GROMACS .gro file of C-alpha atoms in nm:
model
  288
    1MET     CA    1   1.097  -1.628   0.361
    2THR     CA    2   1.147  -1.289   0.526
    3PRO     CA    3   0.884  -1.023   0.439
    4PRO     CA    4   1.011  -0.686   0.319
    5GLY     CA    5   0.901  -0.494   0.626
    6PRO     CA    6   1.126  -0.633   0.901
    7SER     CA    7   1.457  -0.581   0.724
    8GLU     CA    8   1.755  -0.455   0.917
    9GLY     CA    9   1.733  -0.086   0.998
   10GLU     CA   10   1.988   0.188   1.013
   11GLY     CA   11   1.944   0.294   1.373
   12LEU     CA   12   1.672   0.404   1.611
   13ALA     CA   13   1.443   0.702   1.632
   14MET     CA   14   1.182   0.807   1.884
   15THR     CA   15   0.809   0.805   1.817
   16GLY     CA   16   0.586   0.887   2.112
   17ASP     CA   17   0.736   0.715   2.416
   18SER     CA   18   0.924   0.434   2.244
   19ALA     CA   19   1.227   0.377   2.026
   20ARG     CA   20   1.170   0.227   1.684
   21GLU     CA   21   1.384   0.097   1.407
   22ILE     CA   22   1.462   0.324   1.113
   23ARG     CA   23   1.417   0.112   0.803
   24PRO     CA   24   1.569   0.165   0.461
   25LEU     CA   25   1.337   0.351   0.228
   26ARG     CA   26   1.149   0.173  -0.047
   27PHE     CA   27   0.900   0.297  -0.305
   28GLY     CA   28   0.596   0.149  -0.475
   29ALA     CA   29   0.400   0.268  -0.777
   30LEU     CA   30   0.027   0.207  -0.823
   31ALA     CA   31  -0.005   0.124  -1.192
   32PRO     CA   32  -0.369   0.065  -1.294
   33ILE     CA   33  -0.430  -0.029  -1.657
   34THR     CA   34  -0.590   0.293  -1.778
   35ILE     CA   35  -0.403   0.285  -2.112
   36ASP     CA   36  -0.353   0.024  -2.382
   37VAL     CA   37  -0.171  -0.287  -2.263
   38PRO     CA   38   0.155  -0.239  -2.463
   39THR     CA   39   0.189   0.114  -2.324
   40TRP     CA   40   0.116  -0.013  -1.973
   41ARG     CA   41   0.384  -0.280  -2.008
   42ASP     CA   42   0.633  -0.012  -2.112
   43GLN     CA   43   0.522   0.200  -1.816
   44VAL     CA   44   0.582  -0.070  -1.555
   45CYS     CA   45   0.920  -0.155  -1.708
   46GLY     CA   46   1.014   0.212  -1.682
   47LEU     CA   47   0.909   0.220  -1.317
   48ALA     CA   48   1.124  -0.082  -1.240
   49ASP     CA   49   1.419   0.074  -1.421
   50SER     CA   50   1.372   0.393  -1.214
   51GLY     CA   51   1.424   0.208  -0.886
   52TYR     CA   52   1.066   0.147  -0.771
   53SER     CA   53   1.073  -0.174  -0.570
   54THR     CA   54   0.708  -0.269  -0.608
   55ILE     CA   55   0.444  -0.248  -0.882
   56LEU     CA   56   0.096  -0.229  -0.730
   57MET     CA   57  -0.256  -0.279  -0.865
   58PRO     CA   58  -0.590  -0.161  -0.725
   59ASP     CA   59  -0.887  -0.393  -0.686
   60VAL     CA   60  -1.183  -0.224  -0.855
   61PRO     CA   61  -1.405  -0.474  -1.038
   62GLN     CA   62  -1.510  -0.388  -1.395
   63TRP     CA   63  -1.288  -0.079  -1.419
   64GLN     CA   64  -0.984  -0.268  -1.543
   65PRO     CA   65  -0.840  -0.622  -1.560
   66ALA     CA   66  -0.830  -0.819  -1.234
   67PRO     CA   67  -0.521  -0.748  -1.022
   68GLY     CA   68  -0.392  -1.105  -1.001
   69PRO     CA   69  -0.331  -1.166  -1.374
   70ALA     CA   70  -0.206  -0.809  -1.422
   71LEU     CA   71   0.048  -0.849  -1.141
   72ALA     CA   72   0.164  -1.183  -1.279
   73VAL     CA   73   0.243  -1.005  -1.607
   74ALA     CA   74   0.416  -0.718  -1.426
   75ALA     CA   75   0.628  -0.958  -1.221
   76THR     CA   76   0.732  -1.149  -1.531
   77ILE     CA   77   0.839  -0.850  -1.737
   78THR     CA   78   1.010  -0.651  -1.459
   79GLY     CA   79   1.158  -0.887  -1.203
   80VAL     CA   80   1.055  -0.657  -0.915
   81ARG     CA   81   0.807  -0.710  -0.634
   82VAL     CA   82   0.434  -0.681  -0.703
   83GLY     CA   83   0.133  -0.636  -0.479
   84THR     CA   84  -0.233  -0.551  -0.444
   85TRP     CA   85  -0.315  -0.202  -0.317
   86VAL     CA   86  -0.547  -0.336  -0.192
   87TYR     CA   87  -0.779  -0.638  -0.225
   88ALA     CA   88  -1.132  -0.539  -0.124
   89SER     CA   89  -1.232  -0.814   0.118
   90PRO     CA   90  -1.612  -0.770   0.084
   91VAL     CA   91  -1.591  -0.850  -0.289
   92ARG     CA   92  -1.385  -1.168  -0.250
   93PRO     CA   93  -1.448  -1.512  -0.095
   94ALA     CA   94  -1.181  -1.567   0.168
   95TRP     CA   95  -1.029  -1.898   0.056
   96ILE     CA   96  -1.026  -1.802  -0.314
   97THR     CA   97  -0.850  -1.475  -0.230
   98ALA     CA   98  -0.593  -1.656  -0.018
   99TRP     CA   99  -0.538  -1.914  -0.292
  100GLU     CA  100  -0.474  -1.643  -0.550
  101ALA     CA  101  -0.234  -1.461  -0.317
  102HIS     CA  102  -0.047  -1.779  -0.231
  103SER     CA  103  -0.029  -1.873  -0.599
  104LEU     CA  104   0.117  -1.534  -0.686
  105SER     CA  105   0.379  -1.579  -0.413
  106VAL     CA  106   0.476  -1.918  -0.555
  107LEU     CA  107   0.481  -1.807  -0.919
  108THR     CA  108   0.684  -1.492  -0.844
  109GLU     CA  109   0.920  -1.684  -0.612
  110GLY     CA  110   0.828  -1.474  -0.311
  111ARG     CA  111   0.792  -1.134  -0.480
  112PHE     CA  112   0.419  -1.085  -0.410
  113GLU     CA  113   0.272  -0.877  -0.124
  114MET     CA  114  -0.097  -0.913  -0.041
  115GLY     CA  115  -0.249  -0.576   0.036
  116ILE     CA  116  -0.591  -0.622   0.193
  117GLY     CA  117  -0.858  -0.386   0.325
  118THR     CA  118  -1.229  -0.353   0.381
  119GLY     CA  119  -1.303  -0.169   0.056
  120ARG     CA  120  -1.310   0.177  -0.094
  121PRO     CA  121  -1.575   0.437   0.002
  122GLY     CA  122  -1.902   0.337  -0.161
  123ILE     CA  123  -1.822  -0.036  -0.150
  124ALA     CA  124  -2.183  -0.117  -0.052
  125ASP     CA  125  -2.315   0.034  -0.376
  126GLN     CA  126  -2.057  -0.160  -0.574
  127LEU     CA  127  -2.158  -0.485  -0.406
  128ARG     CA  128  -2.523  -0.426  -0.496
  129GLU     CA  129  -2.429  -0.354  -0.859
  130LEU     CA  130  -2.238  -0.684  -0.872
  131GLY     CA  131  -2.524  -0.876  -0.713
  132LEU     CA  132  -2.318  -0.957  -0.403
  133ALA     CA  133  -2.426  -0.954  -0.041
  134VAL     CA  134  -2.352  -0.632   0.144
  135THR     CA  135  -2.139  -0.719   0.445
  136PRO     CA  136  -2.216  -0.511   0.755
  137THR     CA  137  -1.928  -0.281   0.844
  138SER     CA  138  -1.893  -0.455   1.180
  139GLN     CA  139  -1.808  -0.785   1.008
  140ARG     CA  140  -1.550  -0.664   0.755
  141SER     CA  141  -1.249  -0.698   0.982
  142SER     CA  142  -1.351  -1.060   1.039
  143GLN     CA  143  -1.344  -1.113   0.662
  144VAL     CA  144  -0.987  -0.982   0.649
  145ARG     CA  145  -0.885  -1.210   0.936
  146GLU     CA  146  -1.034  -1.510   0.756
  147ILE     CA  147  -0.841  -1.432   0.438
  148VAL     CA  148  -0.510  -1.395   0.623
  149ALA     CA  149  -0.569  -1.717   0.819
  150ALA     CA  150  -0.637  -1.908   0.497
  151LEU     CA  151  -0.325  -1.757   0.337
  152ARG     CA  152  -0.106  -1.866   0.627
  153ASP     CA  153  -0.247  -2.220   0.602
  154LEU     CA  154  -0.173  -2.232   0.229
  155ASP     CA  155   0.175  -2.084   0.269
  156GLY     CA  156   0.270  -2.345   0.528
  157PRO     CA  157   0.604  -2.332   0.711
  158ASP     CA  158   0.823  -2.260   0.409
  159LEU     CA  159   0.659  -1.948   0.262
  160HIS     CA  160   0.550  -1.620   0.416
  161THR     CA  161   0.346  -1.397   0.187
  162PRO     CA  162   0.381  -1.044   0.331
  163VAL     CA  163   0.047  -0.890   0.425
  164VAL     CA  164  -0.013  -0.517   0.390
  165MET     CA  165  -0.321  -0.392   0.572
  166ALA     CA  166  -0.506  -0.066   0.517
  167VAL     CA  167  -0.611   0.069   0.858
  168GLY     CA  168  -0.900   0.305   0.916
  169GLY     CA  169  -1.091   0.244   1.235
  170PRO     CA  170  -0.989   0.085   1.566
  171LYS     CA  171  -1.098  -0.270   1.470
  172ALA     CA  172  -0.883  -0.266   1.159
  173GLY     CA  173  -0.598  -0.116   1.359
  174ALA     CA  174  -0.612  -0.391   1.621
  175LEU     CA  175  -0.619  -0.659   1.351
  176ALA     CA  176  -0.324  -0.507   1.168
  177ALA     CA  177  -0.127  -0.475   1.491
  178GLU     CA  178  -0.173  -0.850   1.535
  179LEU     CA  179  -0.130  -0.983   1.180
  180ALA     CA  180   0.018  -0.736   0.930
  181ASP     CA  181   0.375  -0.711   0.802
  182THR     CA  182   0.314  -0.360   0.667
  183VAL     CA  183   0.046  -0.106   0.762
  184THR     CA  184  -0.087   0.187   0.563
  185PHE     CA  185  -0.333   0.434   0.713
  186VAL     CA  186  -0.661   0.548   0.559
  187MET     CA  187  -0.639   0.923   0.616
  188PRO     CA  188  -0.866   1.205   0.501
  189GLN     CA  189  -0.680   1.397   0.232
  190ILE     CA  190  -0.756   1.728   0.399
  191GLU     CA  191  -0.600   1.633   0.731
  192THR     CA  192  -0.322   1.824   0.897
  193ARG     CA  193   0.022   1.677   0.955
  194SER     CA  194  -0.028   1.683   1.332
  195ALA     CA  195  -0.360   1.498   1.310
  196SER     CA  196  -0.205   1.232   1.088
  197MET     CA  197   0.090   1.197   1.324
  198GLN     CA  198  -0.150   1.139   1.613
  199ARG     CA  199  -0.330   0.874   1.406
  200VAL     CA  200  -0.003   0.688   1.351
  201GLN     CA  201   0.107   0.726   1.713
  202ARG     CA  202  -0.222   0.569   1.830
  203PHE     CA  203  -0.143   0.256   1.632
  204ASP     CA  204  -0.014  -0.023   1.857
  205ASN     CA  205   0.313  -0.093   1.679
  206ARG     CA  206   0.480  -0.303   1.947
  207ARG     CA  207   0.585  -0.552   1.674
  208ASP     CA  208   0.759  -0.266   1.488
  209VAL     CA  209   0.595  -0.342   1.154
  210GLU     CA  210   0.675  -0.143   0.842
  211LEU     CA  211   0.469   0.177   0.800
  212ALA     CA  212   0.362   0.277   0.450
  213LEU     CA  213   0.233   0.612   0.327
  214HIS     CA  214  -0.011   0.644   0.037
  215VAL     CA  215   0.065   0.977  -0.140
  216PRO     CA  216  -0.196   1.057  -0.407
  217VAL     CA  217  -0.104   1.421  -0.477
  218VAL     CA  218   0.234   1.520  -0.620
  219GLY     CA  219   0.263   1.884  -0.717
  220ASP     CA  220  -0.051   1.971  -0.913
  221SER     CA  221  -0.121   1.610  -1.016
  222VAL     CA  222  -0.364   1.366  -0.857
  223ALA     CA  223  -0.293   0.998  -0.923
  224ALA     CA  224  -0.564   0.781  -1.076
  225PHE     CA  225  -0.729   0.534  -0.834
  226MET     CA  226  -0.553   0.694  -0.535
  227ALA     CA  227  -0.787   0.985  -0.467
  228GLY     CA  228  -1.134   1.104  -0.560
  229PRO     CA  229  -1.197   1.298  -0.883
  230ASP     CA  230  -1.284   1.612  -0.689
  231THR     CA  231  -0.950   1.625  -0.506
  232ASP     CA  232  -0.808   1.979  -0.501
  233PRO     CA  233  -0.426   1.969  -0.494
  234ALA     CA  234  -0.406   2.326  -0.366
  235ALA     CA  235  -0.632   2.247  -0.071
  236VAL     CA  236  -0.438   1.931   0.013
  237ARG     CA  237  -0.113   2.126   0.006
  238ALA     CA  238  -0.255   2.414   0.211
  239ALA     CA  239  -0.361   2.172   0.486
  240ASP     CA  240   0.000   2.051   0.520
  241SER     CA  241  -0.144   1.708   0.451
  242LEU     CA  242   0.071   1.395   0.428
  243ALA     CA  243  -0.127   1.316   0.112
  244PHE     CA  244   0.087   1.578  -0.067
  245LEU     CA  245   0.445   1.588  -0.187
  246SER     CA  246   0.618   1.854  -0.390
  247SER     CA  247   0.705   1.768  -0.750
  248ASP     CA  248   1.044   1.932  -0.693
  249PRO     CA  249   1.282   1.638  -0.637
  250SER     CA  250   1.498   1.817  -0.380
  251ALA     CA  251   1.201   1.928  -0.169
  252ALA     CA  252   1.034   1.587  -0.201
  253ALA     CA  253   1.350   1.403  -0.092
  254GLU     CA  254   1.385   1.626   0.214
  255GLU     CA  255   1.020   1.577   0.307
  256ILE     CA  256   1.033   1.198   0.266
  257GLN     CA  257   1.328   1.176   0.501
  258ARG     CA  258   1.151   1.402   0.749
  259ARG     CA  259   0.844   1.175   0.746
  260ARG     CA  260   1.059   0.872   0.813
  261GLU     CA  261   1.248   1.036   1.098
  262GLU     CA  262   0.952   1.207   1.266
  263ILE     CA  263   0.670   0.958   1.202
  264GLY     CA  264   0.827   0.630   1.097
  265PHE     CA  265   0.715   0.590   0.736
  266SER     CA  266   0.969   0.399   0.528
  267TYR     CA  267   0.756   0.272   0.237
  268PHE     CA  268   0.609   0.539   0.007
  269VAL     CA  269   0.349   0.466  -0.261
  270PHE     CA  270   0.283   0.701  -0.554
  271GLY     CA  271   0.068   0.681  -0.864
  272ALA     CA  272   0.238   0.560  -1.182
  273ASP     CA  273   0.125   0.868  -1.374
  274VAL     CA  274   0.316   1.097  -1.136
  275ALA     CA  275   0.597   0.857  -1.049
  276GLY     CA  276   0.819   0.990  -1.326
  277ALA     CA  277   0.848   1.329  -1.157
  278LEU     CA  278   0.981   1.155  -0.846
  279ALA     CA  279   1.213   0.913  -1.025
  280PRO     CA  280   1.524   1.118  -0.926
  281VAL     CA  281   1.412   1.098  -0.562
  282VAL     CA  282   1.367   0.722  -0.583
  283ALA     CA  283   1.706   0.683  -0.749
  284GLU     CA  284   1.866   0.886  -0.467
  285LEU     CA  285   1.686   0.742  -0.165
  286ALA     CA  286   1.584   0.381  -0.239
  287GLY     CA  287   1.757   0.149   0.004
  288ARG     CA  288   1.905   0.428   0.217
   0.00000   0.00000   0.00000
């Protein structure tokens, strides 16, 4: 089964010193269950109807239901793709994580994407609260590798569960360059456009994997689970950060296309609570 990243493009553009494929745009919405379940079900159905290709769930133990069961519900009621954004590898035994991901791929008939990373800031404190061993930072990329290897074994030759990797440091970047189907970058929210562009250009994308952009701030709104509670939208906007998009559909559409052409991003992820403001953009640009 072909993962969503390497679909046929619409031409070539230049990034750094090499040509790369320009992929059709797609959009995901991070939809944590912060409201009652019936309202959440209505929300994810509305996102699917608006053209969002993927419903995503964070992996934050004890804050909400586990992502696997929630995504199974979302896949059943919407018919669109679903994915984790992202599994926290230090919290999860490798084979059990791979088994859940493979099972979701089978049950959704290939509509599941396994997002995986080394954990949110403060993951060590969370591990202690849960009574789990604190994995040294130097070993966390090895945990991700182990999960992906187990997933590939479970998938076998007839299934390919797409893997989305969150990349921060050089070890994670090297691993993603080797194994990922889609890569998203862990960027400081107050980081200039040029600094973020340099971060992406340093990534060894010789396999031409799909590049995803996590956008937590839209207009004056900050999406739940996508940014810290002290995030200042005005400061993010003033920095010309890629973490910001205008809530004006016309300006947002222009900026999304600019980020694809200049940097290579073709998969954009927004929070469900701000996704409605960008629904006209998604309706216009999805698949183009």
